[in-house]
Coordinates of C-alpha atoms and ligand atoms in Angstrom, one line a residue:
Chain A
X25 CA 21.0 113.8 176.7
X26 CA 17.6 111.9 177.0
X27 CA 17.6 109.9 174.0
X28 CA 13.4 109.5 174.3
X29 CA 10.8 112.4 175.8
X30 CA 11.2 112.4 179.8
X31 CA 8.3 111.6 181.4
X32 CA 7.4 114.8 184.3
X33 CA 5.7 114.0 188.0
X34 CA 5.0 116.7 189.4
X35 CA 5.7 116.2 193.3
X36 CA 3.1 117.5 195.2
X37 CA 2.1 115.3 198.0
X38 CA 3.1 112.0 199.3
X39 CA 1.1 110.0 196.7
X40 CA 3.1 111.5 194.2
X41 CA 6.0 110.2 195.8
X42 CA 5.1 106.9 194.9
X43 CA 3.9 107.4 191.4
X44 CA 7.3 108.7 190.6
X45 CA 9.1 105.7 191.8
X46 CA 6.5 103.4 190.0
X47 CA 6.9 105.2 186.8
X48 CA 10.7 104.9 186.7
X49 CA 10.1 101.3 187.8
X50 CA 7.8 100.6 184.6
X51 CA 10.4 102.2 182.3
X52 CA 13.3 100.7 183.9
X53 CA 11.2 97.4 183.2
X54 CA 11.1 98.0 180.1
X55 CA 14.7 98.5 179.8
X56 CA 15.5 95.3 181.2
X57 CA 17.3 96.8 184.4
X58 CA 17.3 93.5 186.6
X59 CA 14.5 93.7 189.6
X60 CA 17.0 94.1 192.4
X61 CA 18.5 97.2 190.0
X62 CA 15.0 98.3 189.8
X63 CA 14.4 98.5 193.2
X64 CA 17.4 100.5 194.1
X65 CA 16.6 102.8 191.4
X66 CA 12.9 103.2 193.3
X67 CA 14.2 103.6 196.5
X68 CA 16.6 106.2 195.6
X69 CA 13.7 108.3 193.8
X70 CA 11.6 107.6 196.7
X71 CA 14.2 109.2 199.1
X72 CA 15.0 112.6 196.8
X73 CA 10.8 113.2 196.1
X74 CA 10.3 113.0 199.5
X75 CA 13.0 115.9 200.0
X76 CA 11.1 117.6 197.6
X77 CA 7.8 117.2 199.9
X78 CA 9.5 117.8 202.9
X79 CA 11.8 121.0 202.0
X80 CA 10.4 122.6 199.2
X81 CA 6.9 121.9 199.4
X82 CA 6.6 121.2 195.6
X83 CA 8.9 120.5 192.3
X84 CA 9.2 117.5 189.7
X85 CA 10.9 114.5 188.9
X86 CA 11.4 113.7 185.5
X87 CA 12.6 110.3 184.2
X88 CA 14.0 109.8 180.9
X89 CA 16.0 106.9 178.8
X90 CA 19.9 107.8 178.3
X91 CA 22.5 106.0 176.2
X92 CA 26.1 106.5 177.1
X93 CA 28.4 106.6 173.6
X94 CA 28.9 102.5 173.7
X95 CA 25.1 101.9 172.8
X96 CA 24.7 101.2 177.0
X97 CA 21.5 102.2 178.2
X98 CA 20.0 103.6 181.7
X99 CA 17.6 105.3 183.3
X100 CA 18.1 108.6 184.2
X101 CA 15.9 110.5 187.0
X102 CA 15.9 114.4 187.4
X103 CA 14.4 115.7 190.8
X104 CA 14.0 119.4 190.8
X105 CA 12.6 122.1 193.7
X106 CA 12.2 125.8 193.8
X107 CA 12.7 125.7 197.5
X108 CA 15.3 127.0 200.1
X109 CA 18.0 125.0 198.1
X110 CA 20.9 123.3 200.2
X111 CA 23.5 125.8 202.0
X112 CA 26.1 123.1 202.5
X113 CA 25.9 120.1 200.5
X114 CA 29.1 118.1 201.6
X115 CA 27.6 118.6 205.3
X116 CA 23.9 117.6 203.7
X117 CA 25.4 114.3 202.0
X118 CA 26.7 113.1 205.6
X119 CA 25.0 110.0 207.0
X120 CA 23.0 111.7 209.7
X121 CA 23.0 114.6 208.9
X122 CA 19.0 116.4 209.1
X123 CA 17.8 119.7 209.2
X124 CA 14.3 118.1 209.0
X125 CA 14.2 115.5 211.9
X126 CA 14.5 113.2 209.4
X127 CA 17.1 110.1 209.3
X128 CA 19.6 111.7 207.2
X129 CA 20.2 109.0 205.1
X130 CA 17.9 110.3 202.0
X131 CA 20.6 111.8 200.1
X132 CA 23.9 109.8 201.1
X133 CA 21.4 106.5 200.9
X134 CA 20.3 107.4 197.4
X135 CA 24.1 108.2 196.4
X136 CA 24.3 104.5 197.6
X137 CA 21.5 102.9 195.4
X138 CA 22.6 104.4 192.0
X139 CA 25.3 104.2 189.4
X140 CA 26.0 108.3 189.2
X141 CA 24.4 111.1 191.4
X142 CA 24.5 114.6 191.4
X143 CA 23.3 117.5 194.1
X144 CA 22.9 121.0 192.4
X145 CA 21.7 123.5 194.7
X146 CA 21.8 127.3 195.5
X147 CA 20.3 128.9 198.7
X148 CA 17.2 131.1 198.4
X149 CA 17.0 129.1 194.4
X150 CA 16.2 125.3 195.0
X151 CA 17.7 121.8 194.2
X152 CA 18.1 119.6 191.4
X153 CA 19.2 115.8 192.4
X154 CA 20.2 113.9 189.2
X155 CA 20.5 110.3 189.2
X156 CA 21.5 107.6 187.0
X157 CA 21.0 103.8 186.6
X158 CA 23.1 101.7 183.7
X159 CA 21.3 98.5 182.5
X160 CA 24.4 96.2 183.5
X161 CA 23.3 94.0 180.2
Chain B
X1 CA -4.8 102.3 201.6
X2 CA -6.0 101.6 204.7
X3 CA -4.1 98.4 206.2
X4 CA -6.1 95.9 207.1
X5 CA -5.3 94.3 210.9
X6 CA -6.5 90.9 212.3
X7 CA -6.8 89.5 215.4
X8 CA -5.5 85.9 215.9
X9 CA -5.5 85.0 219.0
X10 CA -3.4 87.0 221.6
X11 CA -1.7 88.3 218.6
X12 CA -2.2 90.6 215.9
X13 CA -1.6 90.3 212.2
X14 CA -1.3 93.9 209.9
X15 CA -1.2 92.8 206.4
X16 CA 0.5 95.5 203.9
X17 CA -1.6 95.2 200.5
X18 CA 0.3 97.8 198.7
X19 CA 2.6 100.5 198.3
X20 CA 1.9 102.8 200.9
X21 CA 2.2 106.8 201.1
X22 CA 3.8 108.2 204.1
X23 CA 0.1 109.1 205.3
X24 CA -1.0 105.5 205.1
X25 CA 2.2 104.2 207.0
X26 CA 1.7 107.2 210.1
X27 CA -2.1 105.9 209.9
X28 CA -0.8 102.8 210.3
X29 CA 0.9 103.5 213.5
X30 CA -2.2 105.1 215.2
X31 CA -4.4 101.8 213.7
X32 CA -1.6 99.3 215.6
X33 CA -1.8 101.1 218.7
X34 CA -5.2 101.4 218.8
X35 CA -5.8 97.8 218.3
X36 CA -2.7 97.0 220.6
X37 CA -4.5 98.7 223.3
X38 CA -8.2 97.7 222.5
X39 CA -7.2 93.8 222.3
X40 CA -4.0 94.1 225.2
X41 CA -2.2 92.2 222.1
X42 CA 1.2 90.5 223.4
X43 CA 2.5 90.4 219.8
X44 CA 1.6 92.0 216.4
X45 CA 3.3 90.7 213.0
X46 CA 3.4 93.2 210.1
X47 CA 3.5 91.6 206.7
X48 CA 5.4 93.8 204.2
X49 CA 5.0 90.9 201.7
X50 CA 3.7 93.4 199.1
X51 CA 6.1 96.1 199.3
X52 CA 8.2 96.7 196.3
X53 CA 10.1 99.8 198.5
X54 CA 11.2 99.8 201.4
X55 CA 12.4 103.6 201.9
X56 CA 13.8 105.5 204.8
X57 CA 10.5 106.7 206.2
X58 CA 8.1 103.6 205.4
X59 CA 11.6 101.8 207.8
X60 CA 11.8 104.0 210.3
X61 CA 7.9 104.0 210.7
X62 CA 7.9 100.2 211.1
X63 CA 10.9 100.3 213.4
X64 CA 8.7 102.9 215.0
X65 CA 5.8 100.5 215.8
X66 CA 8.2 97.8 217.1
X67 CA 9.3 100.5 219.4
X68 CA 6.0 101.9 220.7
X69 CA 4.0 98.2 220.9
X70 CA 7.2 97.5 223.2
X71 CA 6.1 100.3 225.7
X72 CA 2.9 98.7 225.8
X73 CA 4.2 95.1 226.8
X74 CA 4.3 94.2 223.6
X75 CA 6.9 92.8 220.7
X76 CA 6.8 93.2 216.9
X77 CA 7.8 90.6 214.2
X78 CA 8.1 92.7 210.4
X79 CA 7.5 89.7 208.3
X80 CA 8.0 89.0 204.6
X81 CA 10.8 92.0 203.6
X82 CA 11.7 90.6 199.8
X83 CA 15.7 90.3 198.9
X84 CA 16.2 93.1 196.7
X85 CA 14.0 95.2 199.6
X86 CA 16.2 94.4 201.6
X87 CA 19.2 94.9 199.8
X88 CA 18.0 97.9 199.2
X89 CA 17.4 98.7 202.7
X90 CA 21.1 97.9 203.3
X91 CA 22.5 99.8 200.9
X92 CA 20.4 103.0 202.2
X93 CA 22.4 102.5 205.2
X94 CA 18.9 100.9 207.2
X95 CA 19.6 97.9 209.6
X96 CA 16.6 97.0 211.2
X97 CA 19.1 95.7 213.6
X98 CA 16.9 96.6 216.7
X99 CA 13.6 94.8 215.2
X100 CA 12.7 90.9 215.4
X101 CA 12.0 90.1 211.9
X102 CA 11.3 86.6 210.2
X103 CA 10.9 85.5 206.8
X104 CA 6.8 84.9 206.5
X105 CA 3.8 85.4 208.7
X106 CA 4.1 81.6 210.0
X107 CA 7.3 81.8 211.2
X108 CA 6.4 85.0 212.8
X109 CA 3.5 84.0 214.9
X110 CA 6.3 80.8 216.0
X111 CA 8.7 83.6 217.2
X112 CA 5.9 85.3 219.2
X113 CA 4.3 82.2 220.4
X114 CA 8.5 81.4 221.7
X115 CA 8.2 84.9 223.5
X116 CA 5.4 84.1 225.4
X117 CA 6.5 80.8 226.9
X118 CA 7.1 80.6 230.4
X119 CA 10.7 81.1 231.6
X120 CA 11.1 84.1 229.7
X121 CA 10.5 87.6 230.9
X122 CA 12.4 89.4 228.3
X123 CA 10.7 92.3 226.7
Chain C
X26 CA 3.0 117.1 243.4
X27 CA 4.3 114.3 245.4
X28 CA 4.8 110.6 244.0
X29 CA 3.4 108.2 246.3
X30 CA 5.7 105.5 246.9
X31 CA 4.3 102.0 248.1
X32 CA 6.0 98.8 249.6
X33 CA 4.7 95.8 248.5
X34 CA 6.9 92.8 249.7
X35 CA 10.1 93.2 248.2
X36 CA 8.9 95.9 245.9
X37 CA 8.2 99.2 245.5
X38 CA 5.2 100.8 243.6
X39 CA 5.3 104.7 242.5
X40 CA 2.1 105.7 241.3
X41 CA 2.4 108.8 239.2
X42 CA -0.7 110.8 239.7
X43 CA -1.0 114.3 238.0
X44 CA 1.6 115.8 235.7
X45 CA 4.8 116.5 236.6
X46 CA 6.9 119.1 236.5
X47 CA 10.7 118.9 236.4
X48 CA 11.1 119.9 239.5
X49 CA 8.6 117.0 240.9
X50 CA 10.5 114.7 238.7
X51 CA 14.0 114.9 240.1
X52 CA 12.3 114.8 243.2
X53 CA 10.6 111.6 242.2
X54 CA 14.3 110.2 241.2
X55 CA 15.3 111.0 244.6
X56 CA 12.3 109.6 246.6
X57 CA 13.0 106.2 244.8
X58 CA 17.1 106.1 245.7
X59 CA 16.2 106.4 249.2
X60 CA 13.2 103.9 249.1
X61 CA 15.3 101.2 247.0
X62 CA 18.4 101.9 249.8
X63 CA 16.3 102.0 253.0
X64 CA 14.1 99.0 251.9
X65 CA 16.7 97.0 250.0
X66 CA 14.0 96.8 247.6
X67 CA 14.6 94.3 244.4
X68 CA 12.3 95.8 242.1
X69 CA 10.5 99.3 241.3
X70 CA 7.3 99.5 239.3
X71 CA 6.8 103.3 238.6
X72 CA 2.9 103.4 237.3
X73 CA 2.8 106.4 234.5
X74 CA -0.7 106.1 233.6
X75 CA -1.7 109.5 234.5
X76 CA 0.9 111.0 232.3
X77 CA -0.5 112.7 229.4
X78 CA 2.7 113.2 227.9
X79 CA 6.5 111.9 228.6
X80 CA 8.5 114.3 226.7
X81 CA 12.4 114.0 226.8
X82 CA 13.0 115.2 230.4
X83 CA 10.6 113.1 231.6
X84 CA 11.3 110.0 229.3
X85 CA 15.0 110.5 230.3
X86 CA 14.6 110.9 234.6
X87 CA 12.7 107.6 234.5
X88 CA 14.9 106.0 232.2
X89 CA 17.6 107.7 235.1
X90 CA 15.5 105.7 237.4
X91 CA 16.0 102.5 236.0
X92 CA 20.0 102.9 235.4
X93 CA 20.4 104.1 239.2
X94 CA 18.2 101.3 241.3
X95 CA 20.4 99.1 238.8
X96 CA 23.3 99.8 240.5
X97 CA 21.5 99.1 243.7
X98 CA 20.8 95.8 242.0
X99 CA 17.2 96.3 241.9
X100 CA 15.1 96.0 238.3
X101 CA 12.6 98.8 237.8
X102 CA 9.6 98.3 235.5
X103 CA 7.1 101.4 233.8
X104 CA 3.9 100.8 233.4
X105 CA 1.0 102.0 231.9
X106 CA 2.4 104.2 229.2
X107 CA -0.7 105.4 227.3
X108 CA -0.7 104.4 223.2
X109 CA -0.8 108.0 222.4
X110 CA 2.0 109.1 225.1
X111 CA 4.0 105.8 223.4
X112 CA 3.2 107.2 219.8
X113 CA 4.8 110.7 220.4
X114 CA 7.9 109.1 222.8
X115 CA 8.7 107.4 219.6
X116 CA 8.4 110.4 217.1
X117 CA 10.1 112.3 219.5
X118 CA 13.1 109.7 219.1
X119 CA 12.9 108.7 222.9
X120 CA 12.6 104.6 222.3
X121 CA 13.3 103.3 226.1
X122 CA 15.2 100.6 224.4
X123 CA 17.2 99.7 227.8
X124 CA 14.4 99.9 229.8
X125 CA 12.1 97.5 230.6
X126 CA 8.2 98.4 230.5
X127 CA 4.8 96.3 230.9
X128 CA 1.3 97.1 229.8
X129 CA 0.1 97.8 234.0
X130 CA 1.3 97.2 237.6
X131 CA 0.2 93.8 237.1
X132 CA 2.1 92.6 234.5
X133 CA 5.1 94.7 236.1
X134 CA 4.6 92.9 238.9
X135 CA 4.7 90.1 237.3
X136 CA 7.7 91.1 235.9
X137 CA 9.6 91.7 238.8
X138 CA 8.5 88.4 240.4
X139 CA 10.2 86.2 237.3
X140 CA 12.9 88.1 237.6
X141 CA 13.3 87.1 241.0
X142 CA 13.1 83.3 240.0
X143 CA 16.2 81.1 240.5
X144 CA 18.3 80.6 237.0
X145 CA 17.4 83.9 235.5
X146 CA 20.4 86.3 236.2
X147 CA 19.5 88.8 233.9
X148 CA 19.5 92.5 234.9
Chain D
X15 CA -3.0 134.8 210.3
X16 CA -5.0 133.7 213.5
X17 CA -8.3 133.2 213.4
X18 CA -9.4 134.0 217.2
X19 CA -7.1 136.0 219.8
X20 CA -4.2 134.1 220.7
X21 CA -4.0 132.8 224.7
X22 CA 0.0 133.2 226.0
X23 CA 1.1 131.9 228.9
X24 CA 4.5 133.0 229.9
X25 CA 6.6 131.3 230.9
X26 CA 9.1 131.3 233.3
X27 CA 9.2 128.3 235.5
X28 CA 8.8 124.6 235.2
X29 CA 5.0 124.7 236.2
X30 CA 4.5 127.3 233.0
X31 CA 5.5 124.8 230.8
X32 CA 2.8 121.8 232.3
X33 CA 0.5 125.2 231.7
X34 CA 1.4 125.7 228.4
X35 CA 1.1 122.4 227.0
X36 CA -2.3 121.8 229.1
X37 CA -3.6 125.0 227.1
X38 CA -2.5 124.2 224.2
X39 CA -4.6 120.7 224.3
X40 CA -7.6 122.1 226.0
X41 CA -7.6 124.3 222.4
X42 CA -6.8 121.1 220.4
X43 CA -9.8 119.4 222.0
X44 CA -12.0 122.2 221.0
X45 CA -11.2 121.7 217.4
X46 CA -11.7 118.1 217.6
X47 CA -7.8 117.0 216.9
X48 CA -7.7 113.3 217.7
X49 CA -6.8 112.3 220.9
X50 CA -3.4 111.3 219.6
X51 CA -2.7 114.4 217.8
X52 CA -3.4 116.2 221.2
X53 CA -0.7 114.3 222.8
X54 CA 2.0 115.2 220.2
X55 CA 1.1 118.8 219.8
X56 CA 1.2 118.6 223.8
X57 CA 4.8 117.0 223.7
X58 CA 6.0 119.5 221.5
X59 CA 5.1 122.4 223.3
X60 CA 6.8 120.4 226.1
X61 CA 10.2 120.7 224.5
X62 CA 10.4 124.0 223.1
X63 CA 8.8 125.6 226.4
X64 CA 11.4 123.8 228.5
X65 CA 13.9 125.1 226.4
X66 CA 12.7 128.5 226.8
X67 CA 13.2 128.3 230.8
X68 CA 16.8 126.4 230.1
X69 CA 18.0 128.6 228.0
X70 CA 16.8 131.8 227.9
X71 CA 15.1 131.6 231.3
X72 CA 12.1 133.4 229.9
X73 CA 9.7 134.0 227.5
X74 CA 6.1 133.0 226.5
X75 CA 4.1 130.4 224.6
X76 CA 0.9 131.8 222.3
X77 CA -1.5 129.1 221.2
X78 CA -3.6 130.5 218.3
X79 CA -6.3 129.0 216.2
X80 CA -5.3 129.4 212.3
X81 CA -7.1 128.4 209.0
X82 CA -5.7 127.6 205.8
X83 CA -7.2 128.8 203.0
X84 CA -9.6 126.3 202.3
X85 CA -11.3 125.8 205.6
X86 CA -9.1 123.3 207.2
X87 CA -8.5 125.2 210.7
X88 CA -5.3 123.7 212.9
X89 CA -3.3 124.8 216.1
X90 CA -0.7 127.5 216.0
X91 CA 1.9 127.5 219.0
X92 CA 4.3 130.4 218.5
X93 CA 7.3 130.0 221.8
X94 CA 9.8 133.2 221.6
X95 CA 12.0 134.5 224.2
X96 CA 15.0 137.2 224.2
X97 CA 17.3 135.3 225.0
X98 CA 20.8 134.1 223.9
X99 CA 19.7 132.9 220.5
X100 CA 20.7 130.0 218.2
X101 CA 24.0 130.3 216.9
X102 CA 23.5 127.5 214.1
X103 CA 20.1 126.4 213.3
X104 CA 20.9 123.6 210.7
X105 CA 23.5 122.2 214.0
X106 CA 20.7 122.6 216.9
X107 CA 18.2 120.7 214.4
X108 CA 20.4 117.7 214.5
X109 CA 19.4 114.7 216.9
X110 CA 21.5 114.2 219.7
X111 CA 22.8 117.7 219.2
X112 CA 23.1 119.8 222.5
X113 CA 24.8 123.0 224.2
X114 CA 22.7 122.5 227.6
X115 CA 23.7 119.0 228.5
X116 CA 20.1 118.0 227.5
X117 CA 19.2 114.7 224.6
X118 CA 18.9 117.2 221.8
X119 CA 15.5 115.5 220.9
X120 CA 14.1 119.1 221.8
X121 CA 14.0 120.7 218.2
X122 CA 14.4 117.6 215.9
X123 CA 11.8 115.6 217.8
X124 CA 9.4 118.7 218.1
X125 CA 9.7 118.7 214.2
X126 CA 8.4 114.7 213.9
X127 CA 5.5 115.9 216.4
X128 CA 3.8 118.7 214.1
X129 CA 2.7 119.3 210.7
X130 CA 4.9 122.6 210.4
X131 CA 8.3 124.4 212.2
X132 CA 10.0 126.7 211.6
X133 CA 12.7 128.4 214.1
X134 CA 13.8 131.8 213.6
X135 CA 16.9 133.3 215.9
X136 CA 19.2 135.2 215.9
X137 CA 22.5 135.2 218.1
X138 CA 21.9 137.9 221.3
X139 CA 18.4 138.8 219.9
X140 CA 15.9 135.5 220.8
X141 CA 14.7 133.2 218.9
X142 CA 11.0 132.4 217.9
X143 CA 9.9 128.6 217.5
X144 CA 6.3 128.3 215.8
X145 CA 4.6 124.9 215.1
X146 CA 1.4 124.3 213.6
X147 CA -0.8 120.8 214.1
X148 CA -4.0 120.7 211.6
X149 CA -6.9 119.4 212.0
X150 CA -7.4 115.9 210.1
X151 CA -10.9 116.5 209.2
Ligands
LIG210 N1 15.2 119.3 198.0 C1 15.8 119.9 199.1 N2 15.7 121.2 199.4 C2 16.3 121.8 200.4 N3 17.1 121.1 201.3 C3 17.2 119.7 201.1 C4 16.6 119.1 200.0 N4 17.0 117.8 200.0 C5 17.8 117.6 201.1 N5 17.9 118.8 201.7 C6 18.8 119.1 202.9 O1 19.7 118.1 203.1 C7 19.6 117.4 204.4 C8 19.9 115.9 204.3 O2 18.9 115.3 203.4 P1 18.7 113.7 203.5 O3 20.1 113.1 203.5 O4 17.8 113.3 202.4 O5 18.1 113.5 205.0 P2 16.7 113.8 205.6 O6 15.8 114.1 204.5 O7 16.4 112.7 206.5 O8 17.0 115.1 206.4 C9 18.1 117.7 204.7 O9 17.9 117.6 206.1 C10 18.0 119.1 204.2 O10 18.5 120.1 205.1
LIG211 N1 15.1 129.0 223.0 C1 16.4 128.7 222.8 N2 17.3 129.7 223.0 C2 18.6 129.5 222.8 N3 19.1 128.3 222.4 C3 18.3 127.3 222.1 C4 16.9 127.5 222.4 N4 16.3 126.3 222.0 C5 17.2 125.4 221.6 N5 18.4 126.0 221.7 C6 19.8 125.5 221.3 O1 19.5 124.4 220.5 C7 20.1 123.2 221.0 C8 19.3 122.0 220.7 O2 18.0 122.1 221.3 P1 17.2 120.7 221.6 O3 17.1 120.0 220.3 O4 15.8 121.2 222.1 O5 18.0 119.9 222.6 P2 18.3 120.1 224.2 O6 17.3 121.1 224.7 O7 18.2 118.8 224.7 O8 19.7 120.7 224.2 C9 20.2 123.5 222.5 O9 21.1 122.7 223.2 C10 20.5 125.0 222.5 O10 21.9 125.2 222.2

């Protein structure tokens, strides 16, 4: 459960792209993630908002403060699309694998960068990618 | 955020100020060509000093220019990717393994200036 | 549409002049096997500065090109790939990275010539 | 919807497709795309003509005008033929992915060249490519 308010980019356009992953970088700041942890936590975001751009035309990330039960905190990012969801999502987390002429690396890449990571999609009802990052302090 | 580029030289030198959209970085493309073409440039260094993310598409895009100043006689030298970039990049699954790259913009130009000596006809 | 192929000392120049269609392209492939064979030619510069676009057939018969006179131990240079037709060959995902290229038949030349050079054995 | 009547070129030989993409950019001039964004719209229409005549031997390219709602106005290239059809989509979308001994750069890189795709086929019925490449002013 977010233990403060989540703070809501709406993903629009490629400019909010980047203010997402600056926002999660300023709370993750805050938090005391280390830089390097920070900037695996923005590339991740940067890679699952530009999904949203690309496949579903619009949606949000949200980024929020969690605490595990041990008094451990992260940062946890919520990116969510009405779009034309995922049909197969093993096949979609391959390395390589692009029904957009992209890379393919966005979602198995971002699985890379984070501590937990989550794909929840239904064709025809849209996606919602759910990352966390643990402070390691 | 339009990136500024400089001619220096035979070379040309395309300073990244700040985090780009995926706009900017396809404008960017066009811009390097253009001036590629307008200045027959044998070498163009792109400083990425400033970027805090390095991301799939902004990589791609620069491995991109490497590739296309190549069909025009020309190489490419991404300068200035920070560690935890580039850690980053790795862990994306993002080599760079076909693009010259060099830790700052002097170094850079010395790998380009290398190229050009006689004796070597490589690409 | 015919390519004009040219001997010039122990090279051959093609010289592209119109678009090409698929058909004039394999022919173009063929034209330059017989060439390289009956000339014992050393080096090919095919000129593609009339090409408007290179799309994957195209991109791949000249890369054909340069993989075929290799056999026949000859090098083979393209020039004059336009910055726009060098933007899209890269979107496309068609990067020439085994081939070599030059800005114009000059520098192909060039090329060709310093390949030619005693001490460098490289393909 | 288009804005103007639509010029189509069929297509059934490898001179057809030089026609079509020549078209296509003659249009693109009109509207004052840049010279680049001629040459990708150009290379596009390149792929998905030529796979018209490789594997459905024929068909036909329509190049429209089209506006968006707020006065932007782009090229509209719709390529449909009746032939075998596109068994997987997601699979033909991939790079390197081929059934025709080809690069299988057709779709995927066709997708990089243009602002908007979209393939629709269906096994034994055809299959309708359409792209659309906005003006930047
Ligand atoms: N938000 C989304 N909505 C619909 N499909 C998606 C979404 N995100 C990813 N996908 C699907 O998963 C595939 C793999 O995504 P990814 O690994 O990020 O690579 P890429 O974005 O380069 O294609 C995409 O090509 C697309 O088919
Ligand atoms: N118009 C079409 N009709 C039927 N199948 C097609 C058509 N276009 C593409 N395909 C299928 O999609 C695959 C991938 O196409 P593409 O990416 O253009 O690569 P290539 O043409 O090099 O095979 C083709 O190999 C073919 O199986």
């Amino acid at each position: 459960m977010p233990a403060e308010g989540a703070t809501v980019i709406a993903i629009e356009s490629d400019s909010d792209v980047v203010t997402a992953r600056q926002r999660a970088r300023e709370l993750a700041a805050e938090l005391e993630l280390s830089s390097t942890d920070q900037t695996l936590l923005a590339t991740a975001i940067s890679e699952v908002a530009r999904n949203i751009t690309t496949y579903a035309r619009r949606g949000e990330v949200s980024v929020s403060i969690v605490e595990d039960g041990r008094g451990r905190r992260g940062i946890r990012v919520v990116a969510t699309d009405r779009g034309p969801g995922i049909e197969d999502i093993d096949r979609a987390m391959q390395d390589g694998y692009t029904t957009g002429g992209g890379l393919g690396l966005g979602l198995p890449g971002a699985r890379r960068l984070v501590d937990e990571f989550a794909v929840d999609s239904e064709p025809g009802q849209g996606t919602t990618v759910t990352l966390v990052k643990w402070s390691r302090t | 955020m339009t990136v500024p580029i400089l001619k220096q030289g035979p070379f040309l030198i395309a300073t990244i100020q700040a985090a780009l959209t995926d706009t900017d970085v396809l404008r960017l493309q066009e811009d390097v060509m253009q001036q590629v073409t307008r200045h027959r440039s044998r070498g163009i260094v792109v400083d990425v000093t400033a970027l805090d993310v390095m991301d799939s598409f902004v990589s791609r895009s620069l491995r991109g220019i490497a590739m296309m100043t190549r069909l025009r006689g020309a190489s490419t030298v991404i300068v200035g990717i920070q560690p935890e970039v580039a850690f980053a990049m790795v862990q994306l699954g993002m080599s760079f393994e076909d693009v010259q790259t060099a830790l700052d913009l002097e170094e850079g130009l010395a790998l380009l200036q290398a190229r050009r000596e006689p004796g070597d006809g490589a690409g």
